[in-house]
C-alpha cells in the first residue's frame, strides 16, 4: 500500500489600490499549507513585512529591571522548593550549574524546573555545549526517575521559553520538565494521526516523512548522528520552525547521552543562525511518547519569537493563533532551510 506523504499548498492573492504606488493596483500573494500528518492548516503571508526586534539584554541585568530573581544563586537554596522524599529523596537534582527542582506553579503532578545557569542573563552565544548538555541530561534524568515513581503518566515533555517575547516568566535561563497524561492538542493530534498512518501503511509516518523530505531536498537541513533536522512544512512560529526528529527513539528511557549530544550539536548550529539574523528569543519543546509503541518518535521543535515592535511591545501572537488556532509564518520553510543548511 502506498505511503506517499502529501505536501498540499493552496496559493492565492489579494489585489488592492496601493498608496505606496500612487494607488495603482498591487497584488500580494499568500499561501495556506496543510500539515502532511495532521492536516492542520497554517498561513504564510506578510512576506518581508516583519523583522526581528533587538532586545536590551544588558538592561535585563540592571538591578531596577532585574528585581528579585529566585533562580539566582544567592537566593536559590532558601526560596526554591524541594521534592518530597517519596518522589525525589535528594529534594533537588544538580549537575554543575544546572539545578532541577519542583515548579511552584506546576503544570502536572510531577512538574520540574531546571535552572540552567548561575548567570541571570545569558545571550545565545553564552550557551556552551556543556551548559546545554547539563540541562538536558538533568531533565532526562528527572523524567526517568519519575517513571520509576509513577508509570501512569505516559508522556514526557521538556519546554523552554527563552527571553520575554517567548512568554517566559523569568529572564534567568530555565526549562520545564513534566510527565503528563494530557500532552496538549498539538501532540494529541500528532499521536492519533501517527497511529492511524501506522495502521494504514504498516510503517512509521516519521520515518517515511524524513525519507521523502530528504528525497525532495527542499526542507531537509541535514542529519547529526541519528537525528534528522528539517524546516517544518507548516510552521508553528512566525519566523519558521525547526524540527529535529529521532526516528528510533520512542520514549524517554531510550534517550541516551549520545542523543543529548546530537541535540545540543544541532541546537548550537541553529543558535548561530539566530545570532546572525538578530533573533533573540524562542520557544522549544522536546516530546516523548509512551513506552511500548513504535509509531511516535521523540522530536524537538524550535520557533523564533519577537515583539512586532519595541515601542508598544506588541506580541507576535494575534487573533490567528490565539482565537483561530491557526499559525502564521512570514518565512517560507524552503527559504529558511537554505539559510540554516550552511551551518550544518
CSV table of C-alpha atoms in Angstrom, one decimal:
chain,number,residue,atom,x,y,z
A,1,UNK,CA,0.0,0.0,0.0
A,2,UNK,CA,1.3,3.5,-0.9
A,3,UNK,CA,2.6,5.6,2.0
A,4,UNK,CA,3.1,8.8,0.0
A,5,UNK,CA,3.4,11.9,2.1
A,6,UNK,CA,1.1,14.7,0.9
A,7,UNK,CA,2.6,18.2,0.8
A,8,UNK,CA,-0.5,20.3,0.0
A,9,UNK,CA,-0.2,24.1,-0.7
A,10,UNK,CA,-3.0,26.4,-1.8
A,11,UNK,CA,-1.7,29.6,-3.3
A,12,UNK,CA,-3.8,32.7,-3.7
A,13,UNK,CA,-3.5,36.5,-3.9
A,14,UNK,CA,-5.2,39.8,-2.9
A,15,UNK,CA,-5.3,42.9,-5.1
A,16,UNK,CA,-5.8,46.4,-3.9
A,17,UNK,CA,-5.0,50.0,-4.8
A,18,UNK,CA,-1.7,50.6,-3.2
A,19,UNK,CA,-0.9,54.1,-1.7
A,20,UNK,CA,2.8,53.2,-1.9
A,21,UNK,CA,2.4,53.1,-5.7
A,22,UNK,CA,0.2,56.2,-6.2
A,23,UNK,CA,-2.9,53.9,-5.7
A,24,UNK,CA,-2.1,51.8,-8.7
A,25,UNK,CA,-3.3,48.2,-8.5
A,26,UNK,CA,-1.0,46.0,-6.4
A,27,UNK,CA,-1.1,42.2,-5.7
A,28,UNK,CA,0.2,40.4,-2.7
A,29,UNK,CA,0.5,36.6,-2.7
A,30,UNK,CA,-0.1,34.3,0.3
A,31,UNK,CA,-0.3,30.5,0.9
A,32,UNK,CA,-2.2,28.2,3.1
A,33,UNK,CA,-0.4,24.9,3.8
A,34,UNK,CA,-1.7,21.7,5.3
A,35,UNK,CA,0.4,19.6,7.7
A,36,UNK,CA,1.1,16.3,6.0
A,37,UNK,CA,0.5,14.3,9.2
A,38,UNK,CA,-2.5,16.1,10.9
A,39,UNK,CA,-3.9,18.1,8.0
A,40,UNK,CA,-4.0,21.2,10.3
A,41,UNK,CA,-3.6,24.4,8.2
A,42,UNK,CA,-1.2,27.3,8.5
A,43,UNK,CA,-1.0,30.7,6.8
A,44,UNK,CA,2.1,32.1,5.1
A,45,UNK,CA,1.9,35.8,4.4
A,46,UNK,CA,3.3,39.2,5.3
A,47,UNK,CA,6.4,38.3,3.5
A,48,UNK,CA,9.2,40.7,4.4
A,49,UNK,CA,6.9,42.9,6.5
A,50,UNK,CA,8.0,41.6,10.0
A,51,UNK,CA,11.6,41.8,11.2
A,52,UNK,CA,13.1,40.5,14.5
A,53,UNK,CA,13.4,43.2,17.1
A,54,UNK,CA,16.6,43.8,19.1
A,55,UNK,CA,16.3,43.1,22.8
A,56,UNK,CA,18.0,45.2,25.5
A,57,UNK,CA,19.9,42.2,27.1
A,58,UNK,CA,22.2,44.5,29.2
A,59,UNK,CA,19.2,46.2,30.6
A,60,UNK,CA,17.7,43.0,31.9
A,61,UNK,CA,20.7,42.6,34.2
A,62,UNK,CA,20.4,46.0,35.9
A,63,UNK,CA,19.0,46.0,39.5
A,64,UNK,CA,16.0,48.1,38.7
A,65,UNK,CA,14.9,45.8,35.9
A,66,UNK,CA,16.1,42.5,37.3
A,67,UNK,CA,14.4,42.9,40.6
A,68,UNK,CA,14.2,39.8,42.8
A,69,UNK,CA,15.1,36.5,41.0
A,70,UNK,CA,14.6,33.3,42.9
A,71,UNK,CA,16.8,31.4,40.4
A,72,UNK,CA,20.0,33.4,41.1
A,73,UNK,CA,22.5,31.5,43.4
A,74,UNK,CA,22.3,34.0,46.3
A,75,UNK,CA,18.5,33.2,46.8
A,76,UNK,CA,18.1,29.7,45.2
A,77,UNK,CA,18.7,27.5,48.2
A,78,UNK,CA,16.4,29.5,50.5
A,79,UNK,CA,13.4,30.3,48.3
A,80,UNK,CA,13.0,27.4,45.8
A,81,UNK,CA,11.1,24.3,46.7
A,82,UNK,CA,12.3,20.7,47.1
A,83,UNK,CA,10.6,17.4,46.0
A,84,UNK,CA,9.0,15.3,48.7
A,85,UNK,CA,11.3,12.3,49.7
A,86,UNK,CA,9.0,9.7,48.2
A,87,UNK,CA,9.3,11.5,44.8
A,88,UNK,CA,13.0,12.5,44.9
A,89,UNK,CA,14.9,11.7,48.1
A,90,UNK,CA,17.6,14.3,47.1
A,91,UNK,CA,15.0,17.1,47.1
A,92,UNK,CA,16.7,18.6,44.0
A,93,UNK,CA,18.9,17.3,41.3
A,94,UNK,CA,22.2,19.0,40.4
A,95,UNK,CA,24.8,18.8,37.6
A,96,UNK,CA,27.4,21.5,37.5
A,97,UNK,CA,25.5,24.8,37.2
A,98,UNK,CA,22.2,23.1,36.4
A,99,UNK,CA,19.7,22.6,39.2
A,100,UNK,CA,16.3,20.9,38.9
A,101,UNK,CA,13.5,21.5,41.5
A,102,UNK,CA,9.7,21.4,41.7
A,103,UNK,CA,7.7,24.1,39.9
A,104,UNK,CA,6.0,26.3,42.4
A,105,UNK,CA,3.2,26.6,39.8
A,106,UNK,CA,3.1,23.1,38.4
A,107,UNK,CA,1.8,22.0,35.0
A,108,UNK,CA,1.1,18.5,36.2
A,109,UNK,CA,1.6,16.1,39.1
A,110,UNK,CA,5.3,15.9,38.6
A,111,UNK,CA,6.5,19.2,37.3
A,112,UNK,CA,10.1,20.3,37.5
A,113,UNK,CA,12.1,23.4,36.6
A,114,UNK,CA,15.7,23.1,35.5
A,115,UNK,CA,17.7,26.3,36.2
A,116,UNK,CA,20.4,26.1,33.5
A,117,UNK,CA,23.0,28.6,34.7
A,118,UNK,CA,24.2,30.7,37.6
A,119,UNK,CA,24.1,33.8,35.4
A,120,UNK,CA,20.9,35.7,35.3
A,121,UNK,CA,21.2,37.0,31.7
A,122,UNK,CA,22.7,34.6,29.1
A,123,UNK,CA,22.7,35.7,25.4
A,124,UNK,CA,22.6,32.9,22.8
A,125,UNK,CA,26.4,33.0,22.4
A,126,UNK,CA,26.7,32.2,26.2
A,127,UNK,CA,25.1,28.8,25.8
A,128,UNK,CA,28.0,26.4,25.6
A,129,UNK,CA,27.9,22.7,24.8
A,130,UNK,CA,28.4,22.0,28.5
A,131,UNK,CA,25.6,24.3,29.7
A,132,UNK,CA,23.1,22.8,27.3
A,133,UNK,CA,24.2,19.2,27.8
A,134,UNK,CA,24.0,19.5,31.6
A,135,UNK,CA,20.5,21.0,31.5
A,136,UNK,CA,19.1,18.4,29.0
A,137,UNK,CA,20.8,15.5,30.8
A,138,UNK,CA,19.5,16.6,34.2
A,139,UNK,CA,16.0,16.9,32.8
A,140,UNK,CA,16.1,13.5,31.2
A,141,UNK,CA,17.4,12.0,34.5
A,142,UNK,CA,14.4,13.6,36.3
A,143,UNK,CA,11.9,12.2,33.8
A,144,UNK,CA,13.3,8.7,34.1
A,145,UNK,CA,13.2,8.9,37.9
A,146,UNK,CA,9.6,10.0,37.7
A,147,UNK,CA,8.8,7.0,35.5
A,148,UNK,CA,10.1,4.8,38.4
A,149,UNK,CA,7.9,6.6,40.9
A,150,UNK,CA,4.7,6.7,38.8
A,151,UNK,CA,4.4,5.0,35.4
A,152,UNK,CA,0.8,6.0,34.9
A,153,UNK,CA,1.7,9.3,33.1
A,154,UNK,CA,2.8,8.2,29.6
A,155,UNK,CA,4.0,11.4,28.0
A,156,UNK,CA,7.3,13.2,29.0
A,157,UNK,CA,7.8,16.8,27.9
A,158,UNK,CA,10.5,19.5,28.0
A,159,UNK,CA,9.5,23.1,27.2
A,160,UNK,CA,11.7,26.1,27.1
A,161,UNK,CA,10.7,29.8,27.0
A,162,UNK,CA,13.8,32.0,26.3
A,163,UNK,CA,13.6,35.7,26.8
A,164,UNK,CA,10.4,37.9,27.2
A,165,UNK,CA,8.8,37.6,23.8
A,166,UNK,CA,8.5,33.8,24.4
A,167,UNK,CA,6.2,34.3,27.3
A,168,UNK,CA,8.7,33.2,29.9
A,169,UNK,CA,8.1,34.5,33.5
A,170,UNK,CA,11.8,35.0,34.2
A,171,UNK,CA,14.8,36.0,32.1
A,172,UNK,CA,17.1,33.7,34.1
A,173,UNK,CA,17.5,30.6,31.7
A,174,UNK,CA,15.4,27.7,32.7
A,175,UNK,CA,13.5,24.8,31.2
A,176,UNK,CA,10.3,22.9,32.3
A,177,UNK,CA,10.2,19.1,32.5
A,178,UNK,CA,7.0,17.3,33.3
A,179,UNK,CA,5.2,13.9,32.9
A,180,UNK,CA,1.5,14.0,31.9
A,181,UNK,CA,-1.4,12.1,30.5
A,182,UNK,CA,-2.7,15.2,28.8
A,183,UNK,CA,0.1,16.5,26.5
A,184,UNK,CA,-1.8,19.2,24.6
A,185,UNK,CA,-3.8,19.3,21.4
A,186,UNK,CA,-0.9,19.5,19.0
A,187,UNK,CA,0.8,16.4,20.4
A,188,UNK,CA,-2.6,14.5,20.8
A,189,UNK,CA,-3.4,15.2,17.1
A,190,UNK,CA,0.1,14.1,16.0
A,191,UNK,CA,-0.1,10.9,18.1
A,192,UNK,CA,-3.6,9.9,16.7
A,193,UNK,CA,-2.5,10.6,13.1
A,194,UNK,CA,0.8,8.7,13.6
A,195,UNK,CA,-1.2,5.7,14.9
A,196,UNK,CA,-3.6,5.8,12.0
A,197,UNK,CA,-0.8,6.1,9.5
A,198,UNK,CA,1.0,3.1,11.0
A,199,UNK,CA,-2.2,1.0,11.0
A,200,UNK,CA,-2.9,2.0,7.4
A,201,UNK,CA,0.6,1.7,5.9
A,202,UNK,CA,2.5,-0.6,8.3
A,203,UNK,CA,5.4,1.9,8.6
A,204,UNK,CA,6.2,4.9,10.8
A,205,UNK,CA,5.0,8.2,9.3
A,206,UNK,CA,8.0,9.9,10.7
A,207,UNK,CA,10.5,7.5,9.0
A,208,UNK,CA,8.6,8.0,5.7
A,209,UNK,CA,8.4,11.7,6.3
A,210,UNK,CA,12.2,12.0,6.7
A,211,UNK,CA,12.8,9.8,3.7
A,212,UNK,CA,10.5,11.9,1.5
A,213,UNK,CA,11.8,15.2,2.7
A,214,UNK,CA,15.4,14.0,2.1
A,215,UNK,CA,14.4,13.0,-1.4
A,216,UNK,CA,12.7,16.3,-2.2
A,217,UNK,CA,15.7,18.3,-0.7
A,218,UNK,CA,13.6,21.4,-0.2
A,219,UNK,CA,13.2,21.5,3.6
A,220,UNK,CA,15.7,18.8,4.7
A,221,UNK,CA,18.6,20.6,6.6
A,222,UNK,CA,20.8,17.7,7.5
A,223,UNK,CA,21.5,14.9,10.0
A,224,UNK,CA,23.6,14.6,13.1
A,225,UNK,CA,24.1,11.0,14.1
A,226,UNK,CA,20.6,9.5,14.4
A,227,UNK,CA,18.8,12.9,14.3
A,228,UNK,CA,17.2,14.5,11.3
A,229,UNK,CA,16.8,18.3,11.1
A,230,UNK,CA,14.2,20.0,8.9
A,231,UNK,CA,12.3,23.2,8.5
A,232,UNK,CA,8.7,22.4,9.0
A,233,UNK,CA,6.3,22.4,6.1
A,234,UNK,CA,3.7,24.1,8.3
A,235,UNK,CA,5.4,26.3,10.8
A,236,UNK,CA,4.1,26.9,14.3
A,237,UNK,CA,6.2,30.1,14.6
A,238,UNK,CA,6.1,33.4,12.9
A,239,UNK,CA,9.7,33.2,11.6
A,240,UNK,CA,9.5,29.5,10.8
A,241,UNK,CA,10.0,26.3,12.7
A,242,UNK,CA,12.9,23.9,13.0
A,243,UNK,CA,12.1,20.3,13.9
A,244,UNK,CA,14.6,17.6,14.9
A,245,UNK,CA,13.4,14.0,14.8
A,246,UNK,CA,15.0,11.0,16.5
A,247,UNK,CA,13.3,8.3,14.4
A,248,UNK,CA,14.4,5.4,16.6
A,249,UNK,CA,13.8,6.9,20.0
A,250,UNK,CA,10.2,6.3,21.2
A,251,UNK,CA,10.3,7.0,24.9
A,252,UNK,CA,12.4,9.0,27.4
A,253,UNK,CA,14.1,5.8,28.6
A,254,UNK,CA,15.5,5.4,25.0
A,255,UNK,CA,17.1,8.9,25.1
A,256,UNK,CA,20.8,8.5,25.8
A,257,UNK,CA,23.8,10.9,26.3
A,258,UNK,CA,24.5,10.3,22.6
A,259,UNK,CA,21.1,11.7,21.7
A,260,UNK,CA,21.7,14.7,24.1
A,261,UNK,CA,24.9,15.4,22.3
A,262,UNK,CA,23.3,15.2,18.9
A,263,UNK,CA,20.5,17.6,20.0
A,264,UNK,CA,22.9,20.1,21.5
A,265,UNK,CA,25.2,20.0,18.5
A,266,UNK,CA,22.3,20.8,16.1
A,267,UNK,CA,20.9,23.4,18.5
A,268,UNK,CA,24.2,25.3,18.7
A,269,UNK,CA,24.2,25.5,14.9
A,270,UNK,CA,20.7,26.9,14.8
A,271,UNK,CA,21.7,29.4,17.6
A,272,UNK,CA,24.5,30.6,15.3
A,273,UNK,CA,21.9,31.3,12.6
A,274,UNK,CA,19.7,33.1,15.1
A,275,UNK,CA,22.6,35.3,16.1
A,276,UNK,CA,23.5,36.1,12.5
A,277,UNK,CA,19.8,37.1,11.8
A,278,UNK,CA,19.2,39.1,15.0
A,279,UNK,CA,16.8,36.6,16.6
A,280,UNK,CA,16.9,36.9,20.4
A,281,UNK,CA,14.0,34.8,21.7
A,282,UNK,CA,12.4,31.4,21.1
A,283,UNK,CA,10.1,28.6,22.3
A,284,UNK,CA,11.3,25.0,22.3
A,285,UNK,CA,9.8,21.6,23.2
A,286,UNK,CA,11.2,18.0,23.4
A,287,UNK,CA,8.4,15.4,23.3
A,288,UNK,CA,8.5,11.7,24.2
A,289,UNK,CA,5.6,9.3,23.6
A,290,UNK,CA,4.5,6.3,25.7
A,291,UNK,CA,6.5,3.2,26.2
A,292,UNK,CA,5.8,0.1,24.0
A,293,UNK,CA,4.9,1.9,20.8
A,294,UNK,CA,6.9,2.4,17.6
A,295,UNK,CA,4.9,5.0,15.7
A,296,UNK,CA,5.5,8.2,17.6
A,297,UNK,CA,9.2,9.1,18.0
A,298,UNK,CA,10.9,11.7,20.1
A,299,UNK,CA,11.1,15.1,18.4
A,300,UNK,CA,12.3,18.6,19.2
A,301,UNK,CA,10.7,21.8,17.9
A,302,UNK,CA,12.1,25.3,17.9
A,303,UNK,CA,10.4,28.5,16.9
A,304,UNK,CA,11.8,32.0,17.0
A,305,UNK,CA,9.8,34.7,18.8
A,306,UNK,CA,9.9,38.5,18.7
A,307,UNK,CA,7.9,41.6,19.6
A,308,UNK,CA,6.4,43.3,16.5
A,309,UNK,CA,8.0,46.5,17.8
A,310,UNK,CA,9.7,47.6,20.9
A,311,UNK,CA,7.8,50.8,21.2
A,312,UNK,CA,4.5,49.2,22.2
A,313,UNK,CA,6.0,45.7,22.8
A,314,UNK,CA,3.2,44.3,20.6
A,315,UNK,CA,3.5,40.5,20.7
A,316,UNK,CA,3.9,38.3,17.6
A,317,UNK,CA,0.8,36.3,18.6
A,318,UNK,CA,-2.6,37.7,17.4
A,319,UNK,CA,-6.2,36.5,16.7
A,320,UNK,CA,-5.0,33.9,14.2
A,321,UNK,CA,-3.0,31.9,16.8
A,322,UNK,CA,-5.0,32.9,19.9
A,323,UNK,CA,-8.6,32.5,18.7
A,324,UNK,CA,-8.5,30.6,15.4
A,325,UNK,CA,-5.8,28.2,16.5
A,326,UNK,CA,-4.0,28.9,13.1
A,327,UNK,CA,-0.3,29.5,12.9
A,328,UNK,CA,1.0,32.4,10.8
A,329,UNK,CA,4.5,32.5,9.3
A,330,UNK,CA,6.3,35.2,7.4
A,331,UNK,CA,9.1,33.0,6.1
A,332,UNK,CA,8.7,30.1,3.6
A,333,UNK,CA,10.2,26.9,5.0
A,334,UNK,CA,12.2,26.3,1.8
A,335,UNK,CA,14.0,29.7,2.2
A,336,UNK,CA,14.6,29.0,6.0
A,337,UNK,CA,16.1,25.6,5.1
A,338,UNK,CA,18.6,27.2,2.7
A,339,UNK,CA,19.6,29.8,5.3
A,340,UNK,CA,20.2,27.2,8.0
A,341,UNK,CA,21.7,24.5,5.9
A,342,UNK,CA,25.0,26.2,5.6
A,343,UNK,CA,25.5,25.9,9.4
A,344,UNK,CA,25.2,22.1,9.2
